[in-house]
mmCIF file of C-alpha atoms in Angstrom:
data_model
loop_
_atom_site.group_PDB
_atom_site.id
_atom_site.type_symbol
_atom_site.label_atom_id
_atom_site.label_comp_id
_atom_site.label_asym_id
_atom_site.label_seq_id
_atom_site.Cartn_x
_atom_site.Cartn_y
_atom_site.Cartn_z
ATOM 1 C CA MET A 1 107.726 70.134 83.911
ATOM 2 C CA SER A 2 110.319 67.922 85.757
ATOM 3 C CA ARG A 3 109.638 64.601 87.514
ATOM 4 C CA PHE A 4 110.025 66.462 90.910
ATOM 5 C CA PHE A 5 107.278 69.074 90.442
ATOM 6 C CA SER A 6 104.610 68.584 93.220
ATOM 7 C CA GLU A 7 101.420 66.878 92.003
ATOM 8 C CA LYS A 8 99.394 69.625 93.946
ATOM 9 C CA TYR A 9 100.439 71.982 91.064
ATOM 10 C CA LYS A 10 99.648 69.739 88.255
ATOM 11 C CA GLU A 11 96.574 71.590 87.076
ATOM 12 C CA LEU A 12 97.978 75.064 87.572
ATOM 13 C CA GLU A 13 97.843 77.196 84.401
ATOM 14 C CA PRO A 14 100.163 80.184 85.271
ATOM 15 C CA TYR A 15 99.062 83.884 84.539
ATOM 16 C CA THR A 16 100.263 85.231 80.998
ATOM 17 C CA PRO A 17 101.857 88.847 81.344
ATOM 18 C CA GLY A 18 101.549 91.183 78.466
ATOM 19 C CA GLU A 19 104.560 91.144 76.080
ATOM 20 C CA GLN A 20 107.632 93.059 77.126
ATOM 21 C CA PRO A 21 109.551 93.537 74.099
ATOM 22 C CA LYS A 22 113.375 93.537 74.548
ATOM 23 C CA ASN A 23 114.795 94.309 71.032
ATOM 24 C CA THR A 24 112.166 95.872 68.578
ATOM 25 C CA VAL A 25 110.969 99.409 69.456
ATOM 26 C CA TYR A 26 107.266 99.463 69.790
ATOM 27 C CA ILE A 27 104.584 101.855 70.904
ATOM 28 C CA LYS A 28 103.642 99.931 73.891
ATOM 29 C CA LEU A 29 99.834 99.922 74.483
ATOM 30 C CA ASN A 30 99.476 96.443 75.792
ATOM 31 C CA THR A 31 99.977 96.280 79.689
ATOM 32 C CA ASN A 32 98.486 99.397 81.063
ATOM 33 C CA GLU A 33 101.349 101.027 82.390
ATOM 34 C CA SER A 34 101.435 105.087 82.508
ATOM 35 C CA PRO A 35 102.802 106.740 79.619
ATOM 36 C CA PHE A 36 104.578 109.165 81.936
ATOM 37 C CA PRO A 37 107.570 108.723 84.105
ATOM 38 C CA PRO A 38 107.243 108.573 87.839
ATOM 39 C CA SER A 39 107.153 111.769 89.722
ATOM 40 C CA PRO A 40 110.656 113.512 89.866
ATOM 41 C CA ARG A 41 110.359 113.617 93.797
ATOM 42 C CA SER A 42 110.058 109.954 93.712
ATOM 43 C CA VAL A 43 112.944 109.338 91.657
ATOM 44 C CA GLU A 44 115.157 111.640 94.019
ATOM 45 C CA TYR A 45 113.815 109.815 97.121
ATOM 46 C CA ALA A 46 114.655 106.429 95.401
ATOM 47 C CA LYS A 47 118.228 107.592 94.461
ATOM 48 C CA ASP A 48 118.794 108.770 98.145
ATOM 49 C CA ALA A 49 117.474 105.310 99.194
ATOM 50 C CA LEU A 50 120.100 103.422 97.162
ATOM 51 C CA ARG A 51 122.789 104.597 99.604
ATOM 52 C CA SER A 52 121.577 102.283 102.074
ATOM 53 C CA LEU A 53 121.046 99.081 100.086
ATOM 54 C CA HIS A 54 123.393 97.364 102.422
ATOM 55 C CA LEU A 55 120.730 97.453 105.085
ATOM 56 C CA TYR A 56 117.580 95.739 105.142
ATOM 57 C CA PRO A 57 114.382 97.800 104.608
ATOM 58 C CA ASP A 58 111.943 98.641 107.447
ATOM 59 C CA PRO A 59 109.555 95.532 107.577
ATOM 60 C CA THR A 60 106.898 97.607 108.939
ATOM 61 C CA CYS A 61 107.051 100.319 106.094
ATOM 62 C CA SER A 62 106.179 102.670 108.906
ATOM 63 C CA ALA A 63 107.054 106.140 107.162
ATOM 64 C CA LEU A 64 105.140 104.855 103.875
ATOM 65 C CA ASN A 65 102.358 103.587 105.795
ATOM 66 C CA GLU A 66 101.800 106.766 107.437
ATOM 67 C CA LYS A 67 101.918 108.860 104.471
ATOM 68 C CA LEU A 68 99.437 106.731 102.665
ATOM 69 C CA ALA A 69 97.165 106.508 105.708
ATOM 70 C CA ALA A 70 96.982 110.293 105.739
ATOM 71 C CA THR A 71 96.194 110.459 101.884
ATOM 72 C CA LEU A 72 93.473 107.801 102.257
ATOM 73 C CA GLY A 73 92.033 109.086 105.580
ATOM 74 C CA VAL A 74 92.723 105.746 107.584
ATOM 75 C CA SER A 75 94.996 104.726 110.194
ATOM 76 C CA PRO A 76 98.478 103.358 109.512
ATOM 77 C CA ASP A 77 97.408 99.923 111.085
ATOM 78 C CA GLU A 78 94.587 99.600 108.568
ATOM 79 C CA ILE A 79 96.934 99.414 105.643
ATOM 80 C CA LEU A 80 99.189 96.633 104.440
ATOM 81 C CA VAL A 81 101.918 97.646 101.842
ATOM 82 C CA THR A 82 102.821 94.800 99.459
ATOM 83 C CA ASN A 83 104.987 93.904 96.560
ATOM 84 C CA GLY A 84 102.421 95.042 93.957
ATOM 85 C CA SER A 85 98.733 94.516 94.243
ATOM 86 C CA ASP A 86 99.214 90.932 93.163
ATOM 87 C CA ASP A 87 100.799 90.263 96.535
ATOM 88 C CA ILE A 88 97.988 91.528 98.698
ATOM 89 C CA LEU A 89 95.411 89.678 96.480
ATOM 90 C CA ASN A 90 97.200 86.550 96.894
ATOM 91 C CA PHE A 91 97.329 86.938 100.647
ATOM 92 C CA ALA A 92 93.583 87.555 100.519
ATOM 93 C CA PHE A 93 93.115 84.103 98.844
ATOM 94 C CA MET A 94 95.455 82.516 101.467
ATOM 95 C CA ALA A 95 93.772 84.090 104.406
ATOM 96 C CA PHE A 96 90.282 84.268 103.609
ATOM 97 C CA CYS A 97 89.533 81.407 101.356
ATOM 98 C CA ASP A 98 89.352 77.707 102.022
ATOM 99 C CA ASP A 99 87.065 74.617 101.507
ATOM 100 C CA LYS A 100 84.462 75.975 103.711
ATOM 101 C CA ASN A 101 84.972 79.555 102.118
ATOM 102 C CA PRO A 102 85.282 79.258 98.349
ATOM 103 C CA ALA A 103 86.116 82.097 96.266
ATOM 104 C CA VAL A 104 83.873 83.615 93.829
ATOM 105 C CA PHE A 105 84.498 86.046 91.054
ATOM 106 C CA ALA A 106 83.568 87.004 87.331
ATOM 107 C CA ASP A 107 84.487 84.580 84.504
ATOM 108 C CA ILE A 108 85.773 87.766 82.438
ATOM 109 C CA THR A 109 88.089 89.511 85.002
ATOM 110 C CA TYR A 110 91.612 89.803 86.168
ATOM 111 C CA GLY A 111 93.071 86.441 85.339
ATOM 112 C CA PHE A 112 95.195 86.150 88.353
ATOM 113 C CA TYR A 113 92.076 85.294 90.611
ATOM 114 C CA LYS A 114 91.866 81.838 88.852
ATOM 115 C CA VAL A 115 95.469 81.390 89.208
ATOM 116 C CA PHE A 116 95.616 82.269 92.893
ATOM 117 C CA ALA A 117 92.802 79.993 93.700
ATOM 118 C CA THR A 118 94.277 77.142 91.929
ATOM 119 C CA ALA A 119 97.718 77.551 93.295
ATOM 120 C CA ASN A 120 96.375 77.742 96.734
ATOM 121 C CA ARG A 121 93.970 74.786 96.332
ATOM 122 C CA ILE A 122 91.019 76.716 96.777
ATOM 123 C CA PRO A 123 87.495 75.791 95.336
ATOM 124 C CA TYR A 124 86.085 78.742 93.289
ATOM 125 C CA VAL A 125 83.046 79.831 91.136
ATOM 126 C CA GLU A 126 83.058 81.847 87.986
ATOM 127 C CA LYS A 127 80.005 84.187 87.426
ATOM 128 C CA LYS A 128 79.189 85.139 83.943
ATOM 129 C CA LEU A 129 78.996 88.620 83.002
ATOM 130 C CA ARG A 130 75.909 90.039 81.227
ATOM 131 C CA ASP A 131 75.751 90.238 77.521
ATOM 132 C CA ASP A 132 77.064 93.739 77.657
ATOM 133 C CA PHE A 133 80.118 92.825 79.830
ATOM 134 C CA SER A 134 78.584 94.362 82.977
ATOM 135 C CA ILE A 135 78.768 92.584 86.238
ATOM 136 C CA ASP A 136 75.673 91.316 87.595
ATOM 137 C CA LEU A 137 76.014 92.176 91.259
ATOM 138 C CA SER A 138 72.870 90.195 92.366
ATOM 139 C CA GLU A 139 75.078 87.009 91.830
ATOM 140 C CA TYR A 140 77.246 88.154 94.515
ATOM 141 C CA LYS A 141 74.829 89.036 97.160
ATOM 142 C CA ASN A 142 74.247 86.625 99.998
ATOM 143 C CA VAL A 143 76.520 84.114 98.297
ATOM 144 C CA GLY A 144 78.058 82.663 101.178
ATOM 145 C CA LYS A 145 81.787 82.970 99.581
ATOM 146 C CA THR A 146 84.676 85.109 99.508
ATOM 147 C CA VAL A 147 83.961 87.662 97.047
ATOM 148 C CA PHE A 148 86.423 88.978 94.444
ATOM 149 C CA ILE A 149 85.293 92.043 92.492
ATOM 150 C CA ALA A 150 87.511 94.234 90.052
ATOM 151 C CA ASN A 151 86.115 97.847 89.956
ATOM 152 C CA PRO A 152 86.582 99.010 87.172
ATOM 153 C CA ASN A 153 86.768 95.594 85.897
ATOM 154 C CA ALA A 154 89.578 94.339 83.470
ATOM 155 C CA PRO A 155 89.790 94.029 80.759
ATOM 156 C CA THR A 156 86.288 95.380 80.102
ATOM 157 C CA GLY A 157 87.043 98.813 81.780
ATOM 158 C CA ILE A 158 83.503 98.853 83.379
ATOM 159 C CA ALA A 159 82.869 100.483 86.700
ATOM 160 C CA VAL A 160 80.062 100.185 89.254
ATOM 161 C CA SER A 161 79.077 102.663 91.837
ATOM 162 C CA ARG A 162 80.356 102.508 95.563
ATOM 163 C CA SER A 163 76.418 102.442 96.487
ATOM 164 C CA GLU A 164 75.850 99.295 94.516
ATOM 165 C CA LEU A 165 78.987 97.629 95.843
ATOM 166 C CA GLU A 166 77.885 98.415 99.311
ATOM 167 C CA LYS A 167 74.918 96.197 98.857
ATOM 168 C CA VAL A 168 77.120 93.301 98.210
ATOM 169 C CA ILE A 169 79.415 94.024 101.238
ATOM 170 C CA ALA A 170 76.403 94.364 103.370
ATOM 171 C CA SER A 171 74.851 91.101 102.200
ATOM 172 C CA ASN A 172 77.849 88.798 103.032
ATOM 173 C CA PRO A 173 78.405 89.893 106.694
ATOM 174 C CA ASN A 174 80.088 86.395 107.189
ATOM 175 C CA ASN A 175 82.484 86.552 104.327
ATOM 176 C CA ILE A 176 85.243 89.006 103.162
ATOM 177 C CA VAL A 177 84.419 91.005 100.076
ATOM 178 C CA VAL A 178 87.667 92.009 98.147
ATOM 179 C CA ILE A 179 87.334 95.035 95.962
ATOM 180 C CA ASP A 180 90.210 95.253 93.597
ATOM 181 C CA GLU A 181 90.704 98.897 92.651
ATOM 182 C CA ALA A 182 93.718 98.826 90.497
ATOM 183 C CA TYR A 183 92.133 101.437 88.042
ATOM 184 C CA VAL A 184 90.105 103.502 90.315
ATOM 185 C CA ASP A 185 91.852 106.611 89.903
ATOM 186 C CA PHE A 186 90.592 107.038 86.222
ATOM 187 C CA GLY A 187 86.968 107.819 86.935
ATOM 188 C CA ALA A 188 85.606 105.332 89.365
ATOM 189 C CA GLU A 189 84.387 105.597 92.982
ATOM 190 C CA SER A 190 86.723 104.111 95.759
ATOM 191 C CA CYS A 191 85.323 101.930 98.520
ATOM 192 C CA VAL A 192 88.006 102.860 101.048
ATOM 193 C CA PRO A 193 85.525 105.196 102.864
ATOM 194 C CA LEU A 194 83.455 102.117 103.758
ATOM 195 C CA ILE A 195 86.151 100.229 105.778
ATOM 196 C CA HIS A 196 84.907 101.521 108.964
ATOM 197 C CA LYS A 197 81.484 100.676 108.475
ATOM 198 C CA TYR A 198 82.037 96.881 107.370
ATOM 199 C CA ASP A 199 84.514 94.654 108.938
ATOM 200 C CA ASN A 200 84.314 92.211 106.144
ATOM 201 C CA LEU A 201 85.706 94.564 103.407
ATOM 202 C CA LEU A 202 89.127 94.540 101.965
ATOM 203 C CA VAL A 203 90.004 97.236 99.387
ATOM 204 C CA THR A 204 93.129 96.840 97.165
ATOM 205 C CA GLN A 205 94.973 99.209 94.998
ATOM 206 C CA THR A 206 98.314 99.753 93.355
ATOM 207 C CA PHE A 207 100.882 102.169 92.457
ATOM 208 C CA SER A 208 101.513 100.653 89.077
ATOM 209 C CA LYS A 209 98.846 102.546 86.938
ATOM 210 C CA SER A 210 98.047 106.171 88.129
ATOM 211 C CA ARG A 211 101.116 106.600 90.014
ATOM 212 C CA SER A 212 103.761 105.676 87.219
ATOM 213 C CA MET A 213 105.526 102.830 89.388
ATOM 214 C CA ALA A 214 104.680 99.437 87.524
ATOM 215 C CA GLY A 215 108.563 98.935 87.418
ATOM 216 C CA ALA A 216 108.827 99.320 91.356
ATOM 217 C CA ARG A 217 106.235 96.868 92.318
ATOM 218 C CA LEU A 218 104.137 98.375 95.027
ATOM 219 C CA GLY A 219 100.561 97.827 96.116
ATOM 220 C CA PHE A 220 98.517 97.844 99.417
ATOM 221 C CA GLY A 221 95.356 96.627 100.995
ATOM 222 C CA VAL A 222 93.142 98.642 103.278
ATOM 223 C CA GLY A 223 90.743 97.112 105.713
ATOM 224 C CA ASN A 224 89.777 97.040 109.496
ATOM 225 C CA ARG A 225 92.777 96.273 111.965
ATOM 226 C CA GLU A 226 91.904 92.756 112.457
ATOM 227 C CA LEU A 227 91.988 91.827 108.724
ATOM 228 C CA ILE A 228 95.121 93.641 108.217
ATOM 229 C CA ARG A 229 96.574 91.671 111.369
ATOM 230 C CA ASP A 230 95.597 88.416 109.655
ATOM 231 C CA LEU A 231 97.280 89.513 106.287
ATOM 232 C CA ASN A 232 100.350 90.410 108.246
ATOM 233 C CA THR A 233 100.634 87.097 109.716
ATOM 234 C CA LEU A 234 101.042 85.707 105.948
ATOM 235 C CA LYS A 235 103.453 88.425 105.066
ATOM 236 C CA TYR A 236 105.743 87.797 108.228
ATOM 237 C CA SER A 237 105.450 84.086 107.454
ATOM 238 C CA THR A 238 106.558 84.466 103.888
ATOM 239 C CA ASN A 239 108.633 87.487 103.221
ATOM 240 C CA PRO A 240 108.783 90.312 106.053
ATOM 241 C CA TYR A 241 111.140 92.419 104.009
ATOM 242 C CA ASN A 242 108.994 92.638 100.840
ATOM 243 C CA ILE A 243 109.175 96.121 99.874
ATOM 244 C CA ASN A 244 112.879 97.463 99.142
ATOM 245 C CA ARG A 245 114.259 100.659 100.386
ATOM 246 C CA ALA A 246 114.062 102.242 96.838
ATOM 247 C CA THR A 247 110.566 101.430 96.063
ATOM 248 C CA MET A 248 109.544 102.424 99.590
ATOM 249 C CA ALA A 249 111.101 105.794 99.117
ATOM 250 C CA ALA A 250 109.668 106.357 95.639
ATOM 251 C CA GLY A 251 106.192 105.608 96.987
ATOM 252 C CA ILE A 252 106.651 108.254 99.642
ATOM 253 C CA GLY A 253 107.739 110.845 96.853
ATOM 254 C CA VAL A 254 104.756 109.885 94.657
ATOM 255 C CA LEU A 255 102.332 110.550 97.618
ATOM 256 C CA GLU A 256 104.084 113.927 98.500
ATOM 257 C CA ASP A 257 103.705 114.970 94.739
ATOM 258 C CA ALA A 258 99.908 114.278 94.438
ATOM 259 C CA GLU A 259 99.573 117.164 91.975
ATOM 260 C CA TYR A 260 101.563 115.358 89.577
ATOM 261 C CA THR A 261 99.734 112.293 89.774
ATOM 262 C CA GLU A 262 96.273 114.029 89.331
ATOM 263 C CA THR A 263 97.515 115.871 86.388
ATOM 264 C CA ASN A 264 98.762 112.596 84.664
ATOM 265 C CA CYS A 265 95.470 111.131 85.466
ATOM 266 C CA LYS A 266 93.529 113.799 83.797
ATOM 267 C CA THR A 267 95.554 113.624 80.713
ATOM 268 C CA ILE A 268 95.060 110.005 80.574
ATOM 269 C CA ILE A 269 91.359 110.552 80.804
ATOM 270 C CA GLU A 270 91.312 113.263 78.206
ATOM 271 C CA ASN A 271 93.290 111.084 75.924
ATOM 272 C CA ARG A 272 90.982 108.119 76.600
ATOM 273 C CA GLU A 273 87.979 110.226 75.514
ATOM 274 C CA PHE A 274 90.009 111.326 72.363
ATOM 275 C CA LEU A 275 90.764 107.706 71.521
ATOM 276 C CA ALA A 276 87.195 106.636 72.160
ATOM 277 C CA CYS A 277 85.860 109.497 69.894
ATOM 278 C CA GLU A 278 88.291 108.612 67.023
ATOM 279 C CA LEU A 279 87.399 105.047 67.148
ATOM 280 C CA LYS A 280 83.843 105.331 66.961
ATOM 281 C CA LYS A 281 84.451 107.388 63.769
ATOM 282 C CA LEU A 282 86.043 104.251 62.446
ATOM 283 C CA CYS A 283 83.133 102.164 63.399
ATOM 284 C CA PHE A 284 84.753 100.489 66.320
ATOM 285 C CA CYS A 285 82.522 99.332 69.350
ATOM 286 C CA MET A 286 83.557 99.872 72.922
ATOM 287 C CA THR A 287 82.834 99.501 76.459
ATOM 288 C CA ASP A 288 82.251 102.460 78.900
ATOM 289 C CA SER A 289 85.852 102.577 80.071
ATOM 290 C CA MET A 290 86.683 104.127 83.556
ATOM 291 C CA THR A 291 90.351 102.879 83.293
ATOM 292 C CA ASN A 292 93.412 103.714 81.411
ATOM 293 C CA PHE A 293 92.481 101.640 78.514
ATOM 294 C CA VAL A 294 89.768 101.227 75.991
ATOM 295 C CA PHE A 295 88.144 97.635 75.080
ATOM 296 C CA ALA A 296 87.176 97.693 71.569
ATOM 297 C CA LYS A 297 86.229 95.688 68.584
ATOM 298 C CA HIS A 298 85.464 96.273 64.945
ATOM 299 C CA PRO A 299 82.490 94.676 63.037
ATOM 300 C CA ASP A 300 84.640 93.902 59.936
ATOM 301 C CA ILE A 301 87.743 92.495 61.123
ATOM 302 C CA SER A 302 88.544 89.935 63.915
ATOM 303 C CA GLY A 303 90.449 91.119 67.204
ATOM 304 C CA GLY A 304 93.289 88.886 66.318
ATOM 305 C CA ASP A 305 93.998 90.413 62.930
ATOM 306 C CA VAL A 306 93.693 93.927 64.366
ATOM 307 C CA TYR A 307 96.312 92.953 67.131
ATOM 308 C CA ARG A 308 98.694 91.072 64.534
ATOM 309 C CA LYS A 309 98.439 93.993 61.993
ATOM 310 C CA LEU A 310 99.242 96.617 64.583
ATOM 311 C CA ARG A 311 102.082 94.503 65.843
ATOM 312 C CA GLU A 312 103.547 94.257 62.240
ATOM 313 C CA ARG A 313 103.499 98.162 62.286
ATOM 314 C CA GLY A 314 105.283 98.452 65.749
ATOM 315 C CA ILE A 315 102.137 99.051 67.920
ATOM 316 C CA LEU A 316 101.508 96.469 70.774
ATOM 317 C CA VAL A 317 97.968 96.132 72.215
ATOM 318 C CA ARG A 318 96.583 93.195 74.273
ATOM 319 C CA HIS A 319 94.481 90.442 72.539
ATOM 320 C CA PHE A 320 92.754 87.599 74.594
ATOM 321 C CA ASP A 321 91.847 84.248 73.207
ATOM 322 C CA LYS A 322 88.957 83.648 75.448
ATOM 323 C CA LYS A 323 85.917 83.097 72.995
ATOM 324 C CA GLU A 324 83.636 85.559 74.779
ATOM 325 C CA ILE A 325 86.197 88.467 74.102
ATOM 326 C CA CYS A 326 88.314 87.166 71.073
ATOM 327 C CA ASP A 327 86.913 89.792 68.866
ATOM 328 C CA TYR A 328 87.967 92.685 71.250
ATOM 329 C CA ASN A 329 91.557 94.273 71.918
ATOM 330 C CA ARG A 330 92.587 96.041 75.225
ATOM 331 C CA ILE A 331 94.338 99.210 74.314
ATOM 332 C CA THR A 332 96.334 101.149 76.882
ATOM 333 C CA ILE A 333 95.846 105.005 76.705
ATOM 334 C CA GLY A 334 99.190 106.636 75.949
ATOM 335 C CA THR A 335 100.469 110.024 75.166
ATOM 336 C CA ARG A 336 98.368 111.945 72.433
ATOM 337 C CA GLU A 337 101.163 111.417 69.953
ATOM 338 C CA GLN A 338 100.751 107.516 70.418
ATOM 339 C CA MET A 339 96.978 107.934 70.082
ATOM 340 C CA VAL A 340 97.142 109.766 66.859
ATOM 341 C CA SER A 341 99.700 107.150 65.469
ATOM 342 C CA LEU A 342 97.489 104.355 66.562
ATOM 343 C CA VAL A 343 94.273 106.000 64.852
ATOM 344 C CA GLU A 344 96.320 106.460 61.823
ATOM 345 C CA ASN A 345 97.504 102.815 61.866
ATOM 346 C CA LEU A 346 94.056 101.570 62.195
ATOM 347 C CA LYS A 347 92.775 103.671 59.321
ATOM 348 C CA SER A 348 95.436 102.058 57.016
ATOM 349 C CA ILE A 349 94.492 98.654 58.465
ATOM 350 C CA LEU A 350 90.811 99.106 57.776
ATOM 351 C CA GLU A 351 91.506 100.483 54.291
ATOM 352 C CA GLU A 352 93.465 97.309 53.462
ATOM 353 C CA THR A 353 90.478 95.037 54.449
ATOM 354 C CA LYS A 354 87.967 96.606 52.113
#
C-alpha cells in the first residue's frame, strides 16, 4: 500500500472473489452463478433501456420496486434495491452497528461480513458453528448485538427453518437481525413474511443466483418502512443512482418471467440431488445443502489436492484455506452435462490416488 493509505484501514483484509478466468476455457463451478442465461424477456428489456443511457436512471427505482413488492407481498416503501446484495449488507453494517451495537455472525459464513465490519470500524464477535457445521441459534438469542445470519449459510449450504429464526428475531427486540437469503430459492424458507410482525428484521436477497443476473449486480433489502428509510439515508449520501437503467429493466423482465426462474431453480435442485448421489457413490461426505452448490470432502484426498487436480483438468471449484473447512470444496451446481463431466473427472482423480 502507499504511504498515503489511511491508517484506519491498515487492518483491512479485503474479500477474495472467486477466480474469473480470462483466457483458458473452464467448466466454471466456483462462484455460484447460474448455469442458465437470464430470462429472454429481461434481455429484451435491458436492450431497450440502452437507448436511454444518456440519461440518469430513476434513483427511486419505482417501477422495479413496485414489481418486486407485488412479487413479495410487501409495499414498495418496504424495499430498497441496491447494487448487488453486498451493497445492502454494507448499508446494514453502516446503519445498525457501532461501538454500542457490535455485530455478531458465524465464524464460517459469508466472508464479506468480517470485511464490512472491519472497513466500517465496527467491533464484531464470531460464533463457532457446531461440529457438523450447523449454526447454534441459541448463541444469537438475547445477544444484545446486531445479528447477521446467512440462511442458507455459505459455504456450508445448510438452512434453518423460519420458525427457528423467528425465535432469534423475537429475542432481540432492541437490535436489528439481518437474514441474508442469497440462496433461499433453492429449498429454504424466506423470512420476508415476518417483516410486518417484527420491526427489527431486515431480509436481504439477490438477483445473482436463482435469477441469473450475477453480471448485472442487483440485490435488495426488505424491512419495515423506518428501516428502509434509514438505509435510504445512506444510499442518498453515497450513490443515489446506484442501479443503472439496463439492470433495472432486466430486473423487471426477470420478475415478469417468474416461470423461467422457477423452472431453472427446479432443474438446479434436480442436478444438485444427482451430483450428491454420485458423490456419495465415490465416498464423498457432504453437508445437507439447500443452495445451488454442494460442500464436499473425501476421506482419502485433501480438499486442496481435489481443487488443484480439477483445475488441471479444466474444472474450477472453490477451495478455502480456513483450517476448519480446508478439506472441503464448494462446488456450484451446473448443467447436467457439467455435473457428469465433474463426476467422471473425480473418478479419474480418485483412481490416480490409489
